Amino acid sequence: MIKVHGNTDGIRRSFIERLESVCDMEIERKQFCTLEMLETLAFFTESTGREAMLYIDRTGRVAAISVGEQDRVKLPVLRTRRSEDRLSGIRCIHTHPGGNPHLSEVDMQSLKSIRLDAMAAVGVSDGKPVSMQVGILEQRDTDELAVNLFGPYDVNAIPDDDLWAEIRLADAGIRPADSIKAEAEIARAILVGVDGSKEDDEPLYELLQLANTAGFITVGSVVQPRTEPDKTFYLGYGKLHDLVLEIQALQADVVIFDDELTPAQIRNIQKELGKTEIMDRTSLILDIFSGRASTHEGRLQVELAQTKYLLPRMTGYWTHMSRMGGGGSGGGGARRGEGETQLEVDRRILRRRLIELEREIDRIKSRRDIQRAARERSSIPVVAFVGYTNAGKSTLMNILSGSNVLAEDKLFATLDTVSRRVNFGGGDILLVDTVGFINKLPHDLVDAFRATLEETRYADLLLHVVDASSENREQQMDVVLDVLGQLGADNKPILTVYNKCDVSGEPFADRDSVAVSATAGTGLEGLKEAVTRELAATRVEISVLLPHDSGALVSHVYANGQVMDCRYEEDGIHIQAVVKIEDASRLRASAIKVYL
């Protein structure tokens, strides 16, 4: 849960918790804000007499919450790494007591100085949000930013589409105030790895993609030829000191390591690098996932993985607790030092939060199991997309189903499982899109997303989407199969789909694979035919005579197959059904007689 910043002195804990609940509220990308969020802010303002500020990024994730006196709400430090857009990518929504929705001069100055996407003021009256005015930047000349005011709008009639259109215009039209300063605000990174194979010309290529996705500027790299990382410093001690000189020469802000660092390595490296921030591959991926998670379930899963990762590393990361946005209450009269006491307090907070997250995700898993059981009773075959991240799964999903799943040329553009019903001519099929895999995918992340990834275990057919244009496709395919093995889904029927074949120009299609181009729209009919053929091979029609005591097996057939006839007679239970191959084997093994 994000910590509330600002002046919270004297405010009841229940009011703070009510304000923190905005982090769990669902908001779509196309929405500017939701009425539920505004009502929560208004309740807080009416109850405490203080303003409340909510900062939301473009994915709909709450980036920060702050409170304070009227016109004196302090802005928490918001770390943005957006290299492509001119605005910060953050919009601010805050309350005005007394029902006044008009932006103040302080509001508009903050909008300009931070280059927010938008600044919105909500008038609060009798504990209810009444109306809202929105300010969005515009560049009218080369020297000055102006503020366009929209509204006030009734809070029940906020024109989301119009506001987003204005934000997009501002994003495209506003020039950086100082291009050098703007670049300096983006963290400069050095990538570090070890490589013992000497076969890979670009051993840090994937880490570079991850760093770019996270919004870093990569200014250099250090690769040491060794079979495995040093247990103390990851690099050899001499190479680590070369890295220190490289940091000074390139003025780097952060060093990103290509493997998961142990707590001891983090402490030892931090001592040598001083104030330079260090990140490992796992924390970088978690950082990306945190920014991409847009649903309540996705946010819980990412927070669970972050908590599991951070807990054993708190000694090394204690000064960087802001990365999680949690913890930090004081206390303790222990005889150890103050910082050590605070560390123990934060550990207890994280352990409690870990238990809460695991319970909530277990509840989500239970709901998903119920939904899956209902789906199986309907006998609709399930086809799940799996593959390396950025292979084109979501693009294929959109073309085959006519949906609008987010599809971007970025790593981990899609985190949440999406299902769509389609019909390729042989009956209804449920297509399921899953999160992409990657080399060295953190175990904590696999565990946290297990409820989502387990969709692959219950699928009738897996579509393994491969980027045919990638020179590393063979290694990427091995990574996907390895993760499927971790999930217990490696025994499922797999149809390999070589995507982006228009770029590669190589022939790939054979009996067990299909070659397509999702963007060019080629090979899609062949893919549909292959899916229909493979699904037909996973189910058979069977007619058997079962003993009278086979009620449990009959119930299983009803739940997982399509029963065409079932009669209870003197000689046994006559049942005719279309079932999965493995269920047909069970029926034959238990049958008194097999007719078909």
Coordinates of C-alpha atoms in Angstrom, one line a residue:
M1 CA 0.0 0.0 0.0
I2 CA 1.3 3.5 -0.9
K3 CA 2.2 5.6 2.1
V4 CA 0.3 8.9 2.6
H5 CA 2.7 11.9 2.4
G6 CA 2.3 15.3 4.0
N7 CA 0.8 16.6 7.2
T8 CA -1.0 13.7 8.8
D9 CA -0.5 14.8 12.4
G10 CA -3.6 14.4 14.5
I11 CA -5.6 12.5 11.8
R12 CA -7.3 9.3 12.9
R13 CA -5.8 6.2 11.5
S14 CA -9.2 5.1 10.1
F15 CA -9.3 8.2 7.9
I16 CA -5.8 7.5 6.6
E17 CA -6.7 3.9 5.8
R18 CA -9.8 5.1 4.0
L19 CA -7.7 7.5 1.9
E20 CA -5.2 4.7 1.2
S21 CA -8.0 2.6 -0.2
V22 CA -7.9 4.6 -3.5
C23 CA -4.9 2.4 -4.4
D24 CA -7.2 -0.6 -4.8
M25 CA -9.8 1.1 -6.8
E26 CA -10.2 0.1 -10.5
I27 CA -9.6 2.7 -13.1
E28 CA -9.4 2.2 -16.9
R29 CA -6.8 3.8 -19.0
K30 CA -9.4 5.8 -20.9
Q31 CA -10.8 7.3 -17.6
F32 CA -9.5 10.6 -16.2
C33 CA -10.7 9.5 -12.7
T34 CA -13.6 7.7 -11.1
L35 CA -16.4 8.9 -9.0
E36 CA -15.4 6.5 -6.2
M37 CA -12.0 8.1 -6.0
L38 CA -13.5 11.6 -5.8
E39 CA -15.9 10.5 -3.1
T40 CA -13.1 9.0 -1.0
L41 CA -11.0 12.3 -1.3
A42 CA -14.1 14.3 -0.4
F43 CA -14.9 12.2 2.6
F44 CA -11.3 12.7 3.9
T45 CA -11.4 16.5 3.3
E46 CA -14.8 16.8 5.0
S47 CA -13.7 14.7 8.0
T48 CA -10.3 16.4 8.6
G49 CA -10.6 19.9 7.0
R50 CA -7.5 19.2 5.0
E51 CA -6.9 18.9 1.3
A52 CA -6.0 15.6 -0.2
M53 CA -4.0 15.1 -3.4
L54 CA -4.0 12.0 -5.6
Y55 CA -1.3 11.4 -8.3
I56 CA -2.2 8.9 -11.1
D57 CA 0.0 7.7 -13.9
R58 CA -1.1 6.9 -17.4
T59 CA -1.7 3.2 -16.7
G60 CA -4.2 4.2 -14.0
R61 CA -1.9 3.3 -11.1
V62 CA -1.9 5.6 -8.1
A63 CA 1.7 6.9 -7.9
A64 CA 1.4 9.0 -4.7
I65 CA -1.1 10.4 -2.1
S66 CA -0.5 13.6 -0.1
V67 CA -2.4 15.6 2.4
G68 CA -2.0 19.0 4.0
E69 CA -3.6 22.3 4.9
Q70 CA -5.5 24.3 2.3
D71 CA -3.1 25.6 -0.4
R72 CA -0.2 24.0 1.3
V73 CA -0.2 20.4 0.3
K74 CA 3.4 19.2 -0.2
L75 CA 4.2 17.3 -3.3
P76 CA 6.1 14.0 -2.6
V77 CA 9.1 13.3 -4.8
L78 CA 7.8 11.5 -7.9
R79 CA 10.5 9.6 -9.8
T80 CA 9.7 9.7 -13.5
R81 CA 11.8 8.1 -16.2
R82 CA 9.8 9.0 -19.2
S83 CA 12.2 9.6 -22.1
E84 CA 9.6 9.8 -24.9
D85 CA 6.9 12.2 -23.7
R86 CA 7.2 15.9 -23.0
L87 CA 4.9 15.8 -19.9
S88 CA 5.5 13.9 -16.7
G89 CA 2.9 11.3 -17.3
I90 CA 1.3 12.1 -14.0
R91 CA -2.0 13.8 -13.4
C92 CA -3.0 15.4 -10.0
I93 CA -6.5 15.4 -8.6
H94 CA -7.0 17.3 -5.3
T95 CA -9.8 18.7 -3.2
H96 CA -10.9 22.2 -2.3
P97 CA -13.0 22.6 0.9
G98 CA -16.0 24.9 0.7
G99 CA -17.2 23.6 -2.7
N100 CA -14.8 25.8 -4.7
P101 CA -13.6 23.8 -7.8
H102 CA -11.5 26.6 -9.4
L103 CA -7.7 26.1 -9.7
S104 CA -5.6 28.5 -7.6
E105 CA -2.5 30.3 -8.7
V106 CA -0.5 27.8 -6.6
D107 CA -2.2 24.9 -8.5
M108 CA -1.4 26.4 -11.9
Q109 CA 2.2 27.1 -10.9
S110 CA 2.6 23.5 -9.7
L111 CA 1.2 22.3 -13.0
K112 CA 3.8 24.3 -15.0
S113 CA 6.8 23.5 -12.8
I114 CA 6.2 19.8 -12.6
R115 CA 4.8 19.6 -16.2
L116 CA 1.9 17.4 -15.0
D117 CA -0.4 15.9 -17.6
A118 CA -3.2 17.8 -15.8
M119 CA -4.1 19.5 -12.5
A120 CA -7.7 19.0 -11.3
A121 CA -9.4 20.7 -8.4
V122 CA -12.5 19.1 -6.9
G123 CA -15.0 21.3 -4.9
V124 CA -16.2 19.5 -1.8
S125 CA -19.5 20.4 -0.1
D126 CA -21.2 18.5 2.8
G127 CA -18.7 15.7 2.4
K128 CA -19.5 15.2 -1.3
P129 CA -17.6 16.0 -4.5
V130 CA -19.6 18.6 -6.4
S131 CA -17.7 19.8 -9.4
M132 CA -14.2 19.7 -10.9
Q133 CA -12.1 22.1 -12.9
V134 CA -9.1 20.8 -14.9
G135 CA -6.0 22.7 -16.1
I136 CA -3.9 21.4 -19.0
L137 CA -0.7 23.0 -20.3
E138 CA -0.3 24.7 -23.7
Q139 CA 2.8 26.2 -25.3
R140 CA 1.9 29.5 -26.9
D141 CA 5.3 30.8 -27.5
T142 CA 8.9 29.7 -27.1
D143 CA 9.3 31.2 -23.6
E144 CA 6.2 30.6 -21.6
L145 CA 3.8 27.8 -20.8
A146 CA 0.1 28.7 -20.5
V147 CA -2.7 26.9 -18.7
N148 CA -6.0 26.1 -20.5
L149 CA -8.9 25.7 -18.0
F150 CA -11.7 23.2 -18.7
G151 CA -14.9 23.1 -16.7
P152 CA -16.0 23.2 -13.9
Y153 CA -17.7 19.9 -14.7
D154 CA -20.3 18.0 -12.7
V155 CA -18.5 15.1 -11.1
N156 CA -21.1 12.7 -12.7
A157 CA -20.4 14.0 -16.2
I158 CA -16.6 14.3 -16.6
P159 CA -15.7 14.2 -20.3
D160 CA -12.9 11.7 -20.2
D161 CA -12.3 11.5 -24.0
D162 CA -12.1 15.3 -24.4
L163 CA -9.6 15.6 -21.5
W164 CA -7.4 12.9 -22.8
A165 CA -7.5 14.5 -26.3
E166 CA -6.2 17.7 -24.7
I167 CA -3.5 15.9 -22.8
R168 CA -2.3 14.2 -26.0
L169 CA -2.2 17.6 -27.8
A170 CA -0.2 19.1 -24.9
D171 CA 2.2 16.1 -24.9
A172 CA 2.9 16.4 -28.6
G173 CA 3.1 20.2 -28.7
I174 CA 5.1 21.2 -25.6
R175 CA 8.8 21.6 -26.1
P176 CA 11.3 20.7 -23.3
A177 CA 12.2 23.8 -21.3
D178 CA 15.8 22.7 -21.4
S179 CA 16.8 19.6 -23.3
I180 CA 20.0 19.1 -21.3
K181 CA 18.1 19.5 -18.1
A182 CA 15.3 17.2 -19.3
E183 CA 17.8 14.5 -20.2
A184 CA 19.6 14.9 -16.8
E185 CA 16.4 14.2 -15.0
I186 CA 16.3 10.7 -16.5
A187 CA 18.6 8.3 -14.6
R188 CA 21.8 7.3 -16.5
A189 CA 22.6 3.6 -16.2
I190 CA 25.6 1.4 -16.6
L191 CA 24.8 -2.3 -17.3
V192 CA 27.0 -5.0 -15.7
G193 CA 27.1 -8.7 -16.4
V194 CA 29.3 -11.8 -16.5
D195 CA 29.6 -14.0 -19.6
G196 CA 31.6 -17.2 -19.7
S197 CA 30.4 -18.5 -23.1
K198 CA 32.2 -16.0 -25.3
E199 CA 29.7 -17.0 -28.0
D200 CA 27.2 -14.2 -27.5
D201 CA 28.2 -11.0 -29.3
E202 CA 25.7 -9.0 -27.2
P203 CA 25.4 -10.6 -23.8
L204 CA 23.6 -7.7 -22.3
Y205 CA 21.1 -7.1 -25.1
E206 CA 18.1 -8.3 -23.2
L207 CA 19.1 -6.3 -20.1
L208 CA 19.4 -3.2 -22.4
Q209 CA 15.9 -3.8 -23.6
L210 CA 14.7 -4.0 -20.0
A211 CA 16.5 -0.8 -19.0
N212 CA 15.0 1.0 -22.0
T213 CA 11.5 -0.3 -21.1
A214 CA 12.0 1.0 -17.5
G215 CA 13.0 4.5 -18.9
F216 CA 16.7 4.6 -18.2
I217 CA 19.3 6.1 -20.4
T218 CA 22.0 3.5 -20.9
V219 CA 25.4 5.2 -21.1
G220 CA 27.8 2.2 -20.8
S221 CA 28.3 -1.4 -20.0
V222 CA 30.8 -3.7 -18.2
V223 CA 31.0 -7.4 -19.0
Q224 CA 33.5 -9.6 -17.3
P225 CA 34.4 -13.0 -18.9
R226 CA 33.9 -15.5 -16.1
T227 CA 31.9 -18.7 -15.8
E228 CA 29.8 -17.5 -12.8
P229 CA 29.5 -14.3 -10.7
D230 CA 31.8 -13.7 -7.7
K231 CA 30.0 -14.6 -4.5
T232 CA 31.2 -11.5 -2.7
F233 CA 31.2 -8.7 -5.3
Y234 CA 29.5 -10.3 -8.4
L235 CA 32.5 -9.0 -10.4
G236 CA 36.0 -9.6 -9.4
Y237 CA 37.4 -7.0 -7.0
G238 CA 39.6 -5.4 -9.6
K239 CA 36.8 -5.2 -12.1
L240 CA 34.6 -3.7 -9.5
H241 CA 37.0 -0.8 -9.0
D242 CA 37.2 -0.4 -12.8
L243 CA 33.4 0.0 -12.6
V244 CA 33.8 2.7 -10.0
L245 CA 36.0 4.7 -12.4
E246 CA 33.5 4.1 -15.2
I247 CA 30.7 5.5 -13.1
Q248 CA 32.7 8.7 -12.5
A249 CA 33.6 9.0 -16.1
L250 CA 30.1 8.5 -17.5
Q251 CA 28.3 10.3 -14.6
A252 CA 26.0 7.3 -14.1
D253 CA 23.2 7.4 -11.5
V254 CA 22.5 3.7 -11.3
V255 CA 24.3 0.4 -12.0
I256 CA 22.1 -2.5 -13.2
F257 CA 23.4 -6.0 -12.8
D258 CA 22.3 -8.8 -15.1
D259 CA 21.6 -11.4 -12.4
E260 CA 19.8 -11.4 -9.1
L261 CA 22.1 -10.2 -6.3
T262 CA 22.3 -11.9 -2.9
P263 CA 21.8 -9.7 0.2
A264 CA 25.5 -10.0 0.9
Q265 CA 26.5 -9.0 -2.6
I266 CA 24.2 -5.9 -2.3
R267 CA 25.8 -4.8 0.9
N268 CA 29.4 -5.4 -0.4
I269 CA 28.8 -3.7 -3.7
Q270 CA 27.1 -0.7 -2.1
K271 CA 30.0 -0.1 0.2
E272 CA 32.3 0.1 -2.8
L273 CA 30.0 2.2 -5.0
G274 CA 29.0 4.6 -2.3
K275 CA 25.8 6.6 -3.1
T276 CA 25.4 5.2 -6.6
E277 CA 22.1 3.3 -6.8
I278 CA 22.4 -0.4 -7.6
M279 CA 19.7 -2.6 -9.1
D280 CA 19.7 -6.2 -10.1
R281 CA 17.8 -7.9 -12.9
T282 CA 15.0 -9.0 -10.6
S283 CA 14.4 -5.5 -9.1
L284 CA 14.5 -4.0 -12.6
I285 CA 11.8 -6.4 -13.8
L286 CA 9.7 -5.8 -10.7
D287 CA 10.1 -2.1 -11.3
I288 CA 8.7 -2.6 -14.9
F289 CA 5.9 -4.8 -13.7
S290 CA 4.9 -2.3 -11.0
G291 CA 4.5 0.4 -13.6
R292 CA 2.5 -1.9 -15.9
A293 CA 0.1 -3.5 -13.5
S294 CA -3.3 -1.9 -14.0
T295 CA -5.8 -4.2 -12.4
H296 CA -6.3 -5.0 -8.7
E297 CA -5.1 -8.5 -9.1
G298 CA -2.0 -7.5 -11.1
R299 CA -1.0 -4.9 -8.5
L300 CA -1.4 -7.5 -5.7
Q301 CA 0.7 -10.0 -7.6
V302 CA 3.5 -7.5 -8.2
E303 CA 3.5 -6.2 -4.6
L304 CA 3.7 -9.8 -3.4
A305 CA 6.8 -10.4 -5.6
Q306 CA 8.3 -7.1 -4.4
T307 CA 7.7 -8.0 -0.8
K308 CA 9.2 -11.5 -1.1
Y309 CA 12.3 -10.0 -2.9
L310 CA 12.8 -7.1 -0.5
L311 CA 12.3 -8.9 2.9
P312 CA 15.7 -10.8 2.9
R313 CA 17.5 -7.8 1.5
M314 CA 16.3 -5.1 3.8
T315 CA 19.7 -4.6 5.4
G316 CA 21.2 -3.6 2.1
Y317 CA 18.1 -1.8 0.8
W318 CA 17.0 -0.1 4.0
T319 CA 18.0 3.3 2.8
H320 CA 16.0 2.7 -0.4
M321 CA 12.6 1.8 1.2
S322 CA 10.9 4.4 -1.0
R323 CA 11.2 2.0 -3.9
M324 CA 8.4 -0.1 -2.3
G325 CA 6.4 2.9 -1.0
G326 CA 5.7 1.1 2.2
G327 CA 6.9 0.6 5.8
G328 CA 8.4 3.2 8.0
S329 CA 6.5 3.5 11.3
G330 CA 8.8 4.3 14.2
G331 CA 9.0 2.6 17.5
G332 CA 10.9 0.3 19.7
G333 CA 12.9 0.7 22.9
A334 CA 15.4 -2.0 22.0
R335 CA 18.9 -1.6 23.2
R336 CA 20.3 -1.7 19.7
G337 CA 20.8 1.4 17.5
E338 CA 17.9 3.4 16.3
G339 CA 18.4 2.4 12.7
E340 CA 18.6 -1.2 13.6
T341 CA 15.4 -0.9 15.6
Q342 CA 13.7 0.7 12.7
L343 CA 14.9 -2.1 10.4
E344 CA 13.2 -4.7 12.7
V345 CA 10.0 -2.6 12.6
D346 CA 10.0 -2.5 8.9
R347 CA 10.6 -6.2 8.7
R348 CA 7.6 -6.9 10.8
I349 CA 5.5 -4.6 8.6
L350 CA 6.6 -6.4 5.5
R351 CA 6.0 -9.9 7.1
R352 CA 2.4 -8.8 8.0
R353 CA 1.9 -7.4 4.5
L354 CA 3.2 -10.6 3.0
I355 CA 0.6 -12.7 4.8
E356 CA -2.2 -10.3 3.8
L357 CA -1.1 -10.4 0.1
E358 CA -0.9 -14.2 0.1
R359 CA -4.4 -14.5 1.6
E360 CA -5.9 -12.1 -0.9
I361 CA -4.2 -13.9 -3.8
D362 CA -5.5 -17.2 -2.5
R363 CA -9.0 -15.7 -2.5
I364 CA -8.5 -14.6 -6.1
K365 CA -7.2 -18.1 -7.0
S366 CA -10.4 -19.6 -5.4
R367 CA -12.6 -17.3 -7.5
R368 CA -10.6 -18.2 -10.6
D369 CA -11.0 -21.9 -9.9
I370 CA -14.8 -21.4 -9.6
Q371 CA -14.8 -19.5 -12.9
R372 CA -12.6 -22.3 -14.5
A373 CA -15.0 -25.0 -13.3
A374 CA -18.0 -23.2 -14.8
R375 CA -16.1 -22.8 -18.0
E376 CA -15.2 -26.5 -18.1
R377 CA -18.9 -27.4 -17.5
S378 CA -19.7 -25.5 -20.7
S379 CA -17.2 -27.7 -22.6
I380 CA -15.6 -24.8 -24.4
P381 CA -12.0 -25.7 -25.4
V382 CA -9.4 -23.3 -24.0
V383 CA -6.4 -22.2 -26.2
A384 CA -3.7 -20.2 -24.3
F385 CA -1.1 -18.0 -25.8
V386 CA 2.4 -18.4 -24.3
G387 CA 5.7 -17.1 -25.5
Y388 CA 8.6 -14.9 -24.9
T389 CA 7.8 -11.3 -24.1
N390 CA 7.3 -9.1 -27.1
A391 CA 6.8 -12.0 -29.5
G392 CA 3.4 -10.7 -30.6
K393 CA 0.9 -12.7 -28.5
S394 CA -1.4 -9.7 -27.8
T395 CA -1.3 -8.6 -31.5
L396 CA -2.4 -12.1 -32.6
M397 CA -5.0 -12.1 -29.9
N398 CA -6.5 -8.8 -31.2
I399 CA -6.5 -10.0 -34.8
L400 CA -8.0 -13.4 -34.1
S401 CA -10.7 -12.2 -31.6
G402 CA -11.4 -8.6 -32.8
S403 CA -10.5 -7.3 -29.3
N404 CA -8.4 -4.4 -28.2
V405 CA -5.8 -5.9 -25.8
L406 CA -2.9 -3.5 -25.3
A407 CA -0.2 -4.4 -27.8
E408 CA 3.0 -2.4 -27.8
D409 CA 6.5 -3.0 -29.0
K410 CA 7.7 -3.1 -25.4
L411 CA 8.6 -5.8 -22.9
F412 CA 5.8 -6.9 -20.7
A413 CA 3.2 -4.7 -22.4
T414 CA 0.5 -7.1 -21.1
L415 CA 0.5 -8.4 -17.6
D416 CA -3.1 -9.4 -16.9
T417 CA -4.8 -12.5 -18.3
V418 CA -7.3 -11.7 -21.0
S419 CA -10.0 -14.1 -22.3
R420 CA -12.0 -13.8 -25.5
R421 CA -14.5 -16.2 -27.1
V422 CA -14.1 -16.9 -30.8
N423 CA -15.4 -19.3 -33.4
F424 CA -13.2 -20.5 -36.3
G425 CA -15.9 -22.7 -37.8
G426 CA -15.7 -25.7 -35.6
G427 CA -17.5 -24.4 -32.5
D428 CA -16.7 -21.8 -29.8
I429 CA -13.2 -21.5 -28.5
L430 CA -11.8 -19.5 -25.5
L431 CA -8.6 -17.7 -26.3
V432 CA -6.5 -16.7 -23.3
D433 CA -3.6 -14.3 -23.4
T434 CA -0.9 -14.6 -20.7
V435 CA 2.1 -12.6 -19.5
G436 CA 5.2 -13.0 -21.5
F437 CA 8.2 -15.0 -20.3
I438 CA 11.8 -13.9 -20.2
N439 CA 15.2 -15.4 -19.5
K440 CA 15.9 -15.5 -15.8
L441 CA 12.3 -14.6 -14.9
P442 CA 12.4 -14.1 -11.1
H443 CA 11.1 -17.0 -9.2
D444 CA 9.2 -14.7 -6.8
L445 CA 7.4 -13.3 -9.9
V446 CA 6.5 -16.7 -11.2
D447 CA 5.2 -17.6 -7.8
A448 CA 3.2 -14.4 -7.5
F449 CA 1.7 -14.7 -10.9
R450 CA 1.1 -18.5 -10.5
A451 CA -2.7 -17.9 -10.2
T452 CA -2.6 -16.2 -13.6
L453 CA 0.0 -18.4 -15.3
E454 CA -1.8 -21.6 -14.2
E455 CA -4.3 -20.9 -16.9
T456 CA -1.8 -22.7 -19.1
R457 CA -2.2 -25.9 -17.0
Y458 CA -5.9 -26.1 -17.7
A459 CA -5.7 -25.2 -21.4
D460 CA -6.6 -27.8 -24.0
L461 CA -4.0 -26.3 -26.4
L462 CA -1.0 -24.0 -26.0
L463 CA -0.1 -21.6 -28.8
H464 CA 3.7 -21.0 -28.4
V465 CA 4.2 -17.7 -30.2
V466 CA 7.8 -17.3 -31.4
D467 CA 9.4 -14.1 -32.7
A468 CA 10.7 -15.6 -36.0
S469 CA 12.8 -12.4 -36.7
S470 CA 14.8 -12.8 -33.5
E471 CA 18.3 -14.3 -33.8
N472 CA 17.9 -15.7 -30.3
R473 CA 14.6 -17.5 -31.0
E474 CA 16.0 -20.9 -30.1
Q475 CA 17.1 -19.8 -26.7
Q476 CA 13.8 -17.9 -26.2
M477 CA 11.9 -21.1 -27.0
D478 CA 13.9 -23.0 -24.5
V479 CA 13.1 -20.4 -21.8
V480 CA 9.4 -20.7 -22.5
L481 CA 9.5 -24.5 -22.3
D482 CA 11.4 -24.2 -19.0
V483 CA 8.8 -21.9 -17.4
L484 CA 6.0 -24.2 -18.6
G485 CA 7.8 -27.0 -16.9
Q486 CA 7.9 -25.0 -13.6
L487 CA 4.2 -24.6 -14.0
G488 CA 3.5 -28.2 -14.7
A489 CA 2.1 -27.4 -18.2
D490 CA 4.9 -28.9 -20.3
N491 CA 2.8 -32.0 -21.1
K492 CA 0.1 -30.0 -22.9
P493 CA -0.4 -30.1 -26.6
I494 CA 1.7 -27.3 -28.1
L495 CA 1.3 -25.7 -31.6
T496 CA 4.3 -23.5 -32.4
V497 CA 3.3 -20.2 -34.1
Y498 CA 6.3 -18.4 -35.8
N499 CA 5.2 -14.8 -35.9
K500 CA 6.9 -11.9 -37.8
C501 CA 7.7 -14.2 -40.7
D502 CA 7.4 -11.3 -43.1
V503 CA 10.5 -9.8 -41.4
S504 CA 12.6 -13.0 -41.1
G505 CA 11.8 -14.3 -44.7
E506 CA 12.6 -17.8 -43.6
P507 CA 10.3 -20.8 -44.1
F508 CA 9.1 -22.2 -40.7
A509 CA 5.7 -23.9 -41.2
D510 CA 5.5 -27.7 -40.8
R511 CA 3.0 -30.3 -39.4
D512 CA 3.6 -29.0 -35.8
S513 CA 4.0 -25.3 -36.5
V514 CA 2.4 -22.4 -38.4
A515 CA 4.1 -19.3 -39.9
V516 CA 2.2 -16.0 -39.7
S517 CA 2.6 -12.3 -39.6
A518 CA 0.2 -10.7 -37.2
T519 CA 0.9 -7.1 -38.5
A520 CA 0.7 -8.1 -42.2
G521 CA -2.3 -10.4 -41.6
T522 CA -0.7 -13.4 -43.5
G523 CA -1.0 -17.0 -42.5
L524 CA -4.0 -16.4 -40.2
E525 CA -6.4 -18.7 -42.0
G526 CA -3.8 -21.5 -41.8
L527 CA -3.5 -20.8 -38.0
K528 CA -7.2 -21.0 -37.5
E529 CA -7.3 -24.3 -39.4
A530 CA -4.4 -25.7 -37.4
V531 CA -6.0 -24.7 -34.1
T532 CA -9.3 -26.4 -35.1
R533 CA -7.4 -29.5 -36.2
E534 CA -5.3 -29.7 -33.0
L535 CA -8.4 -29.2 -30.8
A536 CA -10.2 -32.0 -32.6
A537 CA -7.3 -34.3 -31.8
T538 CA -7.6 -33.6 -28.1
R539 CA -11.2 -34.8 -27.8
V540 CA -12.9 -38.0 -28.9
E541 CA -16.4 -39.4 -28.9
I542 CA -16.8 -42.5 -26.7
S543 CA -19.7 -44.7 -25.7
V544 CA -19.2 -47.1 -22.8
L545 CA -21.1 -49.2 -20.2
L546 CA -19.9 -48.3 -16.6
P547 CA -20.5 -50.1 -13.3
H548 CA -23.3 -48.6 -11.1
D549 CA -20.8 -47.4 -8.6
S550 CA -19.1 -45.0 -11.2
G551 CA -21.1 -42.0 -10.1
A552 CA -18.0 -39.9 -9.5
L553 CA -16.6 -40.6 -12.9
V554 CA -19.9 -39.8 -14.6
S555 CA -20.0 -36.5 -12.7
H556 CA -16.5 -35.8 -13.9
V557 CA -17.6 -36.4 -17.5
Y558 CA -20.5 -34.0 -17.1
A559 CA -18.2 -31.3 -15.7
N560 CA -15.4 -31.7 -18.3
G561 CA -17.0 -33.1 -21.4
Q562 CA -20.1 -32.9 -23.6
V563 CA -22.6 -35.7 -22.7
M564 CA -24.9 -36.7 -25.5
D565 CA -26.6 -39.6 -23.8
C566 CA -26.6 -41.1 -20.3
R567 CA -28.9 -43.9 -19.1
Y568 CA -29.0 -45.8 -15.8
E569 CA -30.1 -49.4 -16.6
E570 CA -29.9 -52.8 -14.9
D571 CA -26.6 -53.8 -16.5
G572 CA -24.9 -50.5 -15.6
I573 CA -24.6 -46.8 -16.7
H574 CA -24.7 -46.3 -20.5
I575 CA -22.9 -43.0 -21.3
Q576 CA -22.0 -41.5 -24.7
A577 CA -19.9 -38.3 -24.6
V578 CA -17.2 -36.2 -26.3
V579 CA -14.3 -36.0 -23.8
K580 CA -10.7 -35.2 -23.6
I581 CA -8.2 -37.9 -24.5
E582 CA -7.1 -38.5 -20.9
D583 CA -10.7 -38.8 -19.8
A584 CA -11.4 -41.3 -22.6
S585 CA -8.6 -43.5 -21.2
R586 CA -10.1 -43.4 -17.7
L587 CA -13.6 -44.4 -19.1
R588 CA -12.1 -47.3 -21.1
A589 CA -10.2 -48.5 -18.0
S590 CA -13.3 -48.4 -15.8
A591 CA -15.8 -49.7 -18.4
I592 CA -17.6 -53.0 -18.4
K593 CA -18.0 -52.7 -22.1
V594 CA -16.8 -50.2 -24.8
Y595 CA -19.0 -49.6 -27.8
L596 CA -17.2 -46.7 -29.4

